[in-house]
Short mmCIF file of C-alpha atoms and ligand atoms in Angstrom, two decimals:
data_model
loop_
_atom_site.label_atom_id
_atom_site.label_comp_id
_atom_site.label_asym_id
_atom_site.label_seq_id
_atom_site.Cartn_x
_atom_site.Cartn_y
_atom_site.Cartn_z
CA MET A 11 119.22 65.87 57.55
CA PRO A 12 122.77 66.89 56.58
CA PHE A 13 125.53 65.79 58.94
CA LYS A 14 126.73 69.27 59.86
CA GLN A 15 124.89 72.57 60.31
CA TYR A 16 126.22 76.02 59.48
CA LEU A 17 124.39 79.08 60.80
CA LEU A 18 125.16 82.01 58.51
CA THR A 19 122.27 84.36 59.27
CA PRO A 20 122.37 87.98 60.48
CA GLY A 21 121.14 86.97 63.90
CA PRO A 22 121.26 84.76 65.70
CA THR A 23 124.90 84.06 64.90
CA PRO A 24 126.99 81.05 65.99
CA VAL A 25 128.15 80.93 69.61
CA PRO A 26 131.81 79.88 69.79
CA PRO A 27 132.82 77.08 72.21
CA ARG A 28 134.94 79.51 74.26
CA ILE A 29 131.82 81.56 75.01
CA ALA A 30 129.51 78.57 75.47
CA LEU A 31 131.92 77.21 78.09
CA ALA A 32 132.01 80.51 79.96
CA MET A 33 128.21 80.40 80.14
CA ALA A 34 128.21 76.79 81.38
CA GLN A 35 129.74 77.77 84.74
CA ALA A 36 127.72 77.17 87.88
CA LEU A 37 125.49 80.20 88.47
CA PRO A 38 126.88 82.72 90.90
CA HIS A 39 124.27 84.73 92.82
CA HIS A 40 123.80 88.12 91.19
CA ARG A 41 124.38 90.00 94.45
CA SER A 42 127.60 88.08 95.23
CA PRO A 43 131.05 89.72 95.13
CA GLU A 44 132.01 87.17 92.50
CA PHE A 45 129.29 88.32 90.11
CA GLU A 46 129.79 92.00 90.91
CA LYS A 47 133.36 91.60 89.70
CA VAL A 48 132.13 90.21 86.39
CA LEU A 49 129.60 93.00 86.07
CA ALA A 50 132.27 95.62 86.71
CA GLU A 51 134.42 94.07 84.00
CA CYS A 52 131.48 94.09 81.57
CA ARG A 53 130.66 97.72 82.34
CA GLU A 54 134.23 98.77 81.55
CA GLY A 55 134.38 96.57 78.45
CA LEU A 56 131.08 97.90 77.11
CA LYS A 57 132.25 101.51 77.47
CA TRP A 58 135.31 100.57 75.47
CA LEU A 59 133.21 98.81 72.82
CA PHE A 60 130.71 101.69 72.56
CA GLY A 61 133.47 104.31 72.60
CA THR A 62 131.79 106.23 75.40
CA ARG A 63 132.41 107.55 78.87
CA GLN A 64 128.69 107.04 79.61
CA GLU A 65 127.28 104.05 81.43
CA VAL A 66 126.16 101.30 79.03
CA LEU A 67 122.93 99.85 80.40
CA ILE A 68 122.49 96.10 80.24
CA GLN A 69 118.94 94.84 79.95
CA SER A 70 117.38 91.40 79.60
CA SER A 71 115.53 91.41 76.29
CA SER A 72 116.14 90.98 72.60
CA GLY A 73 117.21 94.00 70.57
CA THR A 74 113.70 95.35 70.06
CA GLY A 75 113.48 95.84 73.83
CA ALA A 76 116.36 98.29 73.62
CA LEU A 77 114.66 100.18 70.77
CA GLU A 78 111.46 100.40 72.80
CA ALA A 79 113.31 101.39 75.98
CA ALA A 80 115.11 104.16 74.11
CA LEU A 81 111.89 105.80 72.93
CA ALA A 82 109.99 105.17 76.18
CA ASN A 83 112.76 106.86 78.14
CA LEU A 84 113.65 109.68 75.79
CA CYS A 85 110.23 111.06 74.90
CA ARG A 86 107.31 112.89 76.46
CA SER A 87 103.72 112.12 75.49
CA GLY A 88 102.82 113.50 72.10
CA ASP A 89 106.42 114.25 71.14
CA GLU A 90 107.42 114.30 67.50
CA ILE A 91 110.13 111.99 66.25
CA LEU A 92 111.68 111.35 62.85
CA TYR A 93 112.65 107.88 61.71
CA VAL A 94 114.48 106.57 58.70
CA ASN A 95 112.52 103.75 57.11
CA GLY A 96 114.61 101.88 54.56
CA GLY A 97 113.71 98.37 55.65
CA ARG A 98 112.04 96.19 58.22
CA PHE A 99 113.99 97.51 61.16
CA GLY A 100 113.52 101.12 60.19
CA GLU A 101 109.80 100.44 59.95
CA ARG A 102 109.90 99.14 63.55
CA TRP A 103 110.76 102.61 64.87
CA GLY A 104 107.43 103.83 63.52
CA SER A 105 105.52 100.95 65.12
CA ILE A 106 107.10 101.51 68.52
CA ALA A 107 106.61 105.27 68.36
CA ARG A 108 102.92 104.89 67.46
CA ALA A 109 102.44 102.38 70.31
CA TYR A 110 103.57 105.14 72.68
CA GLY A 111 101.34 107.76 71.09
CA LEU A 112 104.24 109.69 69.58
CA ARG A 113 103.88 111.64 66.37
CA ALA A 114 106.26 109.73 64.12
CA HIS A 115 107.36 111.25 60.82
CA GLU A 116 108.81 108.78 58.37
CA ILE A 117 111.80 109.56 56.18
CA ALA A 118 111.16 106.94 53.51
CA VAL A 119 114.13 105.41 51.75
CA PRO A 120 113.79 102.79 48.99
CA TRP A 121 114.91 99.33 50.11
CA GLY A 122 118.58 98.92 49.19
CA ASP A 123 119.39 102.65 49.46
CA ALA A 124 121.01 104.56 52.30
CA VAL A 125 119.40 107.71 53.63
CA ASP A 126 120.71 111.02 52.29
CA PRO A 127 121.75 113.22 55.25
CA ALA A 128 120.22 116.20 53.37
CA ALA A 129 116.82 114.47 53.57
CA VAL A 130 117.19 114.26 57.34
CA ARG A 131 118.20 117.92 57.51
CA ASP A 132 115.11 118.88 55.49
CA ALA A 133 112.87 116.74 57.69
CA LEU A 134 114.30 118.40 60.80
CA ASN A 135 113.65 121.80 59.26
CA ARG A 136 110.02 120.80 58.68
CA ALA A 137 109.71 119.42 62.23
CA PRO A 138 111.95 121.65 64.32
CA GLY A 139 110.40 120.35 67.55
CA ALA A 140 111.36 116.71 66.86
CA VAL A 141 113.11 115.18 69.85
CA ALA A 142 114.73 112.23 68.11
CA VAL A 143 116.03 111.02 64.77
CA CYS A 144 115.93 107.22 64.78
CA VAL A 145 117.96 105.18 62.34
CA GLN A 146 119.76 101.87 61.84
CA ALA A 147 123.56 101.76 61.53
CA SER A 148 123.08 98.49 59.67
CA GLU A 149 119.61 97.88 58.25
CA SER A 150 119.76 94.09 58.44
CA SER A 151 116.82 93.54 56.09
CA THR A 152 118.63 95.22 53.18
CA GLY A 153 122.31 95.06 54.17
CA VAL A 154 122.60 98.84 53.93
CA ALA A 155 124.81 101.05 56.12
CA HIS A 156 123.18 104.41 56.81
CA PRO A 157 125.74 107.26 57.12
CA ILE A 158 125.75 107.62 60.91
CA ARG A 159 128.70 109.96 61.16
CA GLU A 160 127.10 112.43 58.73
CA LEU A 161 123.73 112.13 60.45
CA ALA A 162 125.37 113.00 63.76
CA GLU A 163 126.63 116.20 62.14
CA VAL A 164 123.08 117.02 61.11
CA THR A 165 121.46 116.31 64.48
CA ARG A 166 124.25 117.95 66.49
CA GLN A 167 122.96 121.37 65.39
CA SER A 168 119.35 120.55 66.30
CA GLY A 169 117.46 119.81 69.49
CA ALA A 170 116.93 116.23 68.36
CA CYS A 171 118.87 113.26 69.66
CA LEU A 172 120.36 110.82 67.17
CA VAL A 173 119.14 107.35 68.19
CA VAL A 174 121.07 104.56 66.49
CA ASP A 175 119.97 100.94 66.33
CA ALA A 176 123.34 99.22 65.96
CA VAL A 177 122.07 95.71 66.66
CA SER A 178 123.80 94.15 63.63
CA ALA A 179 126.55 96.79 63.50
CA LEU A 180 128.22 97.32 66.86
CA GLY A 181 131.26 95.09 67.05
CA ALA A 182 131.42 94.75 63.26
CA MET A 183 132.14 98.33 62.20
CA PRO A 184 133.36 101.53 63.85
CA LEU A 185 130.66 103.52 65.69
CA PRO A 186 132.59 105.50 68.31
CA MET A 187 129.69 107.02 70.20
CA ASP A 188 131.28 110.02 71.91
CA GLU A 189 133.66 110.88 69.06
CA TRP A 190 130.92 110.90 66.43
CA GLY A 191 128.28 112.50 68.63
CA ILE A 192 125.74 109.66 68.69
CA ASP A 193 123.15 110.38 71.39
CA VAL A 194 121.69 106.95 71.96
CA LEU A 195 123.48 103.79 70.83
CA LEU A 196 121.74 100.43 71.05
CA THR A 197 122.71 96.84 70.42
CA ALA A 198 121.92 93.25 71.40
CA SER A 199 123.79 90.08 72.24
CA GLN A 200 122.97 87.75 69.35
CA LYS A 201 124.70 89.40 66.39
CA ALA A 202 128.32 90.60 66.34
CA LEU A 203 128.69 89.84 70.04
CA MET A 204 128.58 86.06 69.47
CA LEU A 205 126.14 85.38 72.32
CA PRO A 206 122.70 83.78 72.35
CA PRO A 207 119.74 86.20 72.23
CA GLY A 208 118.65 87.68 75.56
CA LEU A 209 120.74 90.77 76.33
CA ALA A 210 120.28 94.27 74.96
CA PHE A 211 122.42 97.32 75.58
CA GLY A 212 121.91 101.05 75.43
CA ALA A 213 123.96 104.13 76.20
CA ALA A 214 122.90 107.78 76.19
CA SER A 215 124.80 111.06 75.79
CA PRO A 216 124.43 113.97 78.23
CA LYS A 217 122.05 115.60 75.69
CA ALA A 218 119.92 112.44 75.73
CA TRP A 219 120.09 112.09 79.52
CA ARG A 220 118.55 115.53 79.92
CA ARG A 221 115.53 114.30 77.97
CA ILE A 222 115.47 110.96 79.78
CA ASP A 223 115.37 112.68 83.17
CA ASP A 224 112.54 114.84 81.88
CA GLY A 225 110.53 112.07 80.17
CA ASN A 226 106.95 111.29 81.17
CA LEU A 227 106.03 108.15 79.23
CA PRO A 228 105.17 105.01 81.24
CA ARG A 229 108.31 103.05 82.11
CA PHE A 230 109.09 100.62 84.86
CA TYR A 231 111.09 97.49 84.00
CA PHE A 232 113.10 99.40 81.41
CA ASP A 233 113.39 102.66 83.35
CA TRP A 234 116.87 103.85 82.45
CA ARG A 235 116.93 106.35 85.33
CA ALA A 236 116.71 103.51 87.86
CA GLU A 237 119.01 101.27 85.84
CA VAL A 238 121.81 103.79 85.64
CA VAL A 239 121.69 104.38 89.39
CA ALA A 240 121.89 100.65 90.10
CA GLN A 241 124.69 100.04 87.61
CA ARG A 242 126.77 102.90 88.91
CA ARG A 243 126.53 101.20 92.29
CA GLY A 244 127.88 98.06 90.62
CA GLN A 245 124.54 96.28 90.63
CA ALA A 246 121.98 95.10 88.13
CA LEU A 247 118.54 96.59 88.79
CA TRP A 248 116.66 93.27 88.44
CA THR A 249 117.80 89.68 88.36
CA PRO A 250 120.03 89.88 85.29
CA ALA A 251 120.56 87.16 82.68
CA ILE A 252 123.52 85.91 84.75
CA SER A 253 124.76 83.23 82.34
CA LEU A 254 124.69 85.60 79.38
CA ILE A 255 126.64 88.18 81.34
CA LEU A 256 129.29 85.56 82.17
CA GLY A 257 129.49 84.95 78.43
CA LEU A 258 129.61 88.67 77.70
CA ALA A 259 132.65 89.11 79.94
CA GLU A 260 134.44 86.43 77.93
CA VAL A 261 133.36 88.05 74.62
CA LEU A 262 134.73 91.40 75.72
CA ARG A 263 138.04 89.82 76.78
CA TRP A 264 138.26 88.12 73.42
CA LEU A 265 137.48 91.26 71.41
CA HIS A 266 140.10 93.04 73.49
CA GLU A 267 142.69 90.39 72.64
CA GLU A 268 141.92 90.64 68.91
CA GLY A 269 141.74 94.45 69.04
CA LEU A 270 138.80 96.49 67.74
CA GLU A 271 140.64 97.60 64.60
CA ALA A 272 141.39 93.98 63.76
CA VAL A 273 137.80 92.98 64.47
CA PHE A 274 136.54 95.63 62.05
CA ALA A 275 139.18 94.72 59.46
CA ARG A 276 138.11 91.07 59.66
CA HIS A 277 134.45 91.95 59.01
CA ASP A 278 135.45 94.21 56.15
CA ARG A 279 137.63 91.52 54.59
CA LEU A 280 134.84 88.93 54.77
CA ALA A 281 132.39 91.40 53.23
CA ARG A 282 134.73 92.24 50.36
CA ALA A 283 135.37 88.55 49.65
CA THR A 284 131.64 87.75 49.68
CA ARG A 285 130.86 90.61 47.29
CA ALA A 286 133.70 89.56 44.96
CA ALA A 287 132.39 86.00 44.93
CA MET A 288 128.82 87.03 44.15
CA LYS A 289 129.94 89.31 41.32
CA ALA A 290 132.09 86.52 39.89
CA LEU A 291 128.94 84.35 39.76
CA GLY A 292 127.16 87.09 37.82
CA LEU A 293 125.03 88.20 40.78
CA SER A 294 124.59 91.87 41.65
CA ILE A 295 124.81 93.36 45.13
CA PHE A 296 121.45 94.61 46.45
CA ALA A 297 122.73 97.18 48.98
CA LYS A 298 123.92 100.45 47.45
CA ARG A 299 126.06 101.16 50.53
CA PRO A 300 126.80 97.71 51.94
CA VAL A 301 127.52 96.97 55.60
CA PRO A 302 130.48 94.81 56.62
CA SER A 303 128.27 92.47 58.66
CA LEU A 304 126.20 90.93 55.90
CA THR A 305 126.00 90.83 52.13
CA THR A 306 122.73 91.09 50.26
CA VAL A 307 122.53 89.93 46.63
CA ASN A 308 119.84 89.87 44.02
CA CYS A 309 118.92 86.24 43.57
CA PRO A 310 118.59 85.01 39.95
CA VAL A 311 116.25 82.16 40.98
CA ASP A 312 113.43 81.94 43.54
CA GLY A 313 115.30 82.95 46.68
CA GLU A 314 112.97 81.10 49.04
CA ALA A 315 113.45 77.87 47.10
CA LEU A 316 117.22 78.31 47.01
CA ILE A 317 117.47 78.93 50.76
CA LYS A 318 115.26 75.93 51.54
CA LEU A 319 117.30 73.68 49.25
CA ILE A 320 120.62 74.82 50.68
CA ARG A 321 119.41 74.37 54.24
CA GLU A 322 117.78 71.00 53.75
CA ASN A 323 120.40 69.46 51.48
CA TYR A 324 123.60 71.04 52.65
CA GLY A 325 122.91 72.16 56.23
CA VAL A 326 123.79 75.77 55.45
CA THR A 327 121.30 78.31 56.79
CA LEU A 328 121.27 81.65 54.98
CA ALA A 329 118.60 84.34 55.27
CA GLY A 330 116.28 85.48 52.52
CA GLY A 331 114.51 88.72 51.82
CA GLN A 332 111.61 89.97 53.89
CA GLU A 333 108.44 91.73 52.79
CA ALA A 334 109.09 93.54 49.49
CA ALA A 335 112.36 91.64 49.02
CA ARG A 336 110.89 88.19 49.79
CA GLY A 337 112.20 85.60 47.34
CA LYS A 338 114.27 88.24 45.57
CA ILE A 339 117.42 88.56 47.67
CA LEU A 340 119.79 86.42 49.69
CA ARG A 341 121.33 87.70 52.90
CA ILE A 342 124.69 86.14 53.70
CA ALA A 343 125.92 86.95 57.19
CA HIS A 344 129.59 87.20 58.14
CA LEU A 345 129.45 88.83 61.54
CA GLY A 346 130.48 87.74 64.98
CA TYR A 347 132.11 84.32 65.09
CA ALA A 348 132.95 84.39 61.38
CA ASP A 349 136.17 83.88 59.51
CA ASP A 350 137.44 83.30 55.97
CA PHE A 351 136.15 79.77 55.67
CA ASP A 352 132.61 80.69 56.68
CA VAL A 353 132.57 82.83 53.55
CA VAL A 354 133.91 79.93 51.52
CA VAL A 355 131.15 77.66 52.89
CA ALA A 356 128.43 80.23 52.10
CA VAL A 357 129.68 80.82 48.58
CA ALA A 358 130.14 77.11 47.87
CA ALA A 359 126.62 76.37 49.10
CA ILE A 360 125.18 79.11 46.89
CA GLU A 361 127.09 77.89 43.84
CA ARG A 362 125.89 74.37 44.41
CA GLY A 363 122.31 75.38 45.18
CA LEU A 364 122.06 77.66 42.14
CA SER A 365 123.37 74.86 39.95
CA ASP A 366 120.79 72.43 41.42
CA LEU A 367 118.09 74.93 40.45
CA GLY A 368 119.42 75.21 36.90
CA TYR A 369 121.38 78.43 37.17
CA ARG A 370 125.02 77.88 36.29
CA LYS A 371 126.72 80.56 34.19
CA THR A 372 130.26 79.87 35.34
CA PRO A 373 132.31 76.74 36.08
CA PHE A 374 132.02 75.30 39.60
CA GLY A 375 134.36 77.07 41.98
CA THR A 376 134.23 80.45 40.23
CA GLY A 377 132.69 82.18 43.24
CA VAL A 378 134.83 80.28 45.72
CA GLY A 379 137.92 81.17 43.69
CA ALA A 380 137.04 84.85 43.67
CA ALA A 381 136.46 84.76 47.43
CA LEU A 382 139.79 83.04 48.06
CA ALA A 383 141.62 85.48 45.78
CA GLU A 384 140.12 88.43 47.66
CA LEU A 385 140.83 86.88 51.07
CA GLY A 386 144.40 86.11 50.02
CA SER A 387 145.06 89.57 48.64
CA ALA A 388 143.68 91.18 51.80
CA GLY A 389 146.46 89.40 53.71
C1 PLP B 27 118.29 91.84 64.95
C2 PLP B 27 117.99 93.28 64.87
C3 PLP B 27 117.17 93.93 65.81
C4 PLP B 27 116.59 93.27 67.01
O1 PLP B 27 115.69 92.28 66.77
P1 PLP B 27 115.30 91.30 67.95
O2 PLP B 27 114.68 90.18 67.24
O3 PLP B 27 114.39 92.02 68.85
O4 PLP B 27 116.59 90.96 68.67
C5 PLP B 27 116.98 95.27 65.70
N1 PLP B 27 117.55 95.97 64.71
C6 PLP B 27 118.34 95.40 63.80
C7 PLP B 27 118.95 96.25 62.76
C8 PLP B 27 118.59 94.03 63.85
O5 PLP B 27 119.39 93.46 62.95
#
């Protein structure tokens, strides 16, 4: 077992000591004035982070719970929805929709590609009654950024709500909900928000709230109508994940101190450095339209073997490809509690691991050098 462990996966991401300490406080009761103050601070901070005047609902679940809640609240039985499927998370929309008996039409996108907004417009023309267009801002299985701003333009003119899974995107790249016209924006705690898994978040536009108020699918624990009433009264509907919310307040303070623009610039800088390093090693980028939160590269050796070797020998945990991309790509995360030297560690581990497996086209340090040059030039 290597002496030190580095977690460089697109969820969960490392929890910084500052946040871990905030969560280690003695538990306040969730109906106490002390906790209500924290909740009020989180509600304000989340609106700022989401770029919305709407209430951001806080639920206790992983990210998939927010995806499920969005569809369960928004739809009526037998409704038609459209979903962009360009990876494992896109595929999940279809699974959830079918579980609720919805008629789900897939907009298939090859893994590694971003959806063409014209394809969504065509699909909406073919299904004019569709109530939702579901998509990922960052498809974490491929590292692709779908063009959310353009998709909002397309859905704005239709009756459908744009539902955006921003679980690995919010807090890493701009997604101003109200300004862009996103109808439902969803995220979770364990990616860019530097928290352990266990919290999920969702906000809805007035257009989406009209559907939510009119919905007739079964919902109880994740009933957004009840949640929004409770939150507006300054309360959580159920016993909330108190410790995680204490951590969330600290995360929001910290993001505020750094400034959202600086947070996004940091993610972008790390992404550019990682891509430069991979190209310098002779590796090609898998995502055609890469996200700033993770970098996906085509792996010149067996990706599963490389990841296992790097984890076991060097203590560096990277993610591999899933399903069709299994063994073929590496996913290097640089979101949340990530800085320049996390990129250097990831690149160094890949250089060393590739060399161990017999792939070495460039002198040691070539990738690291390219990363450092890019990080230095970005200032
Ligand atoms: C991580 C992630 C999710 C949520 O997965 P959970 O395991 O339920 O937290 C959803 N969508 C995307 C794009 C993700 O990266």
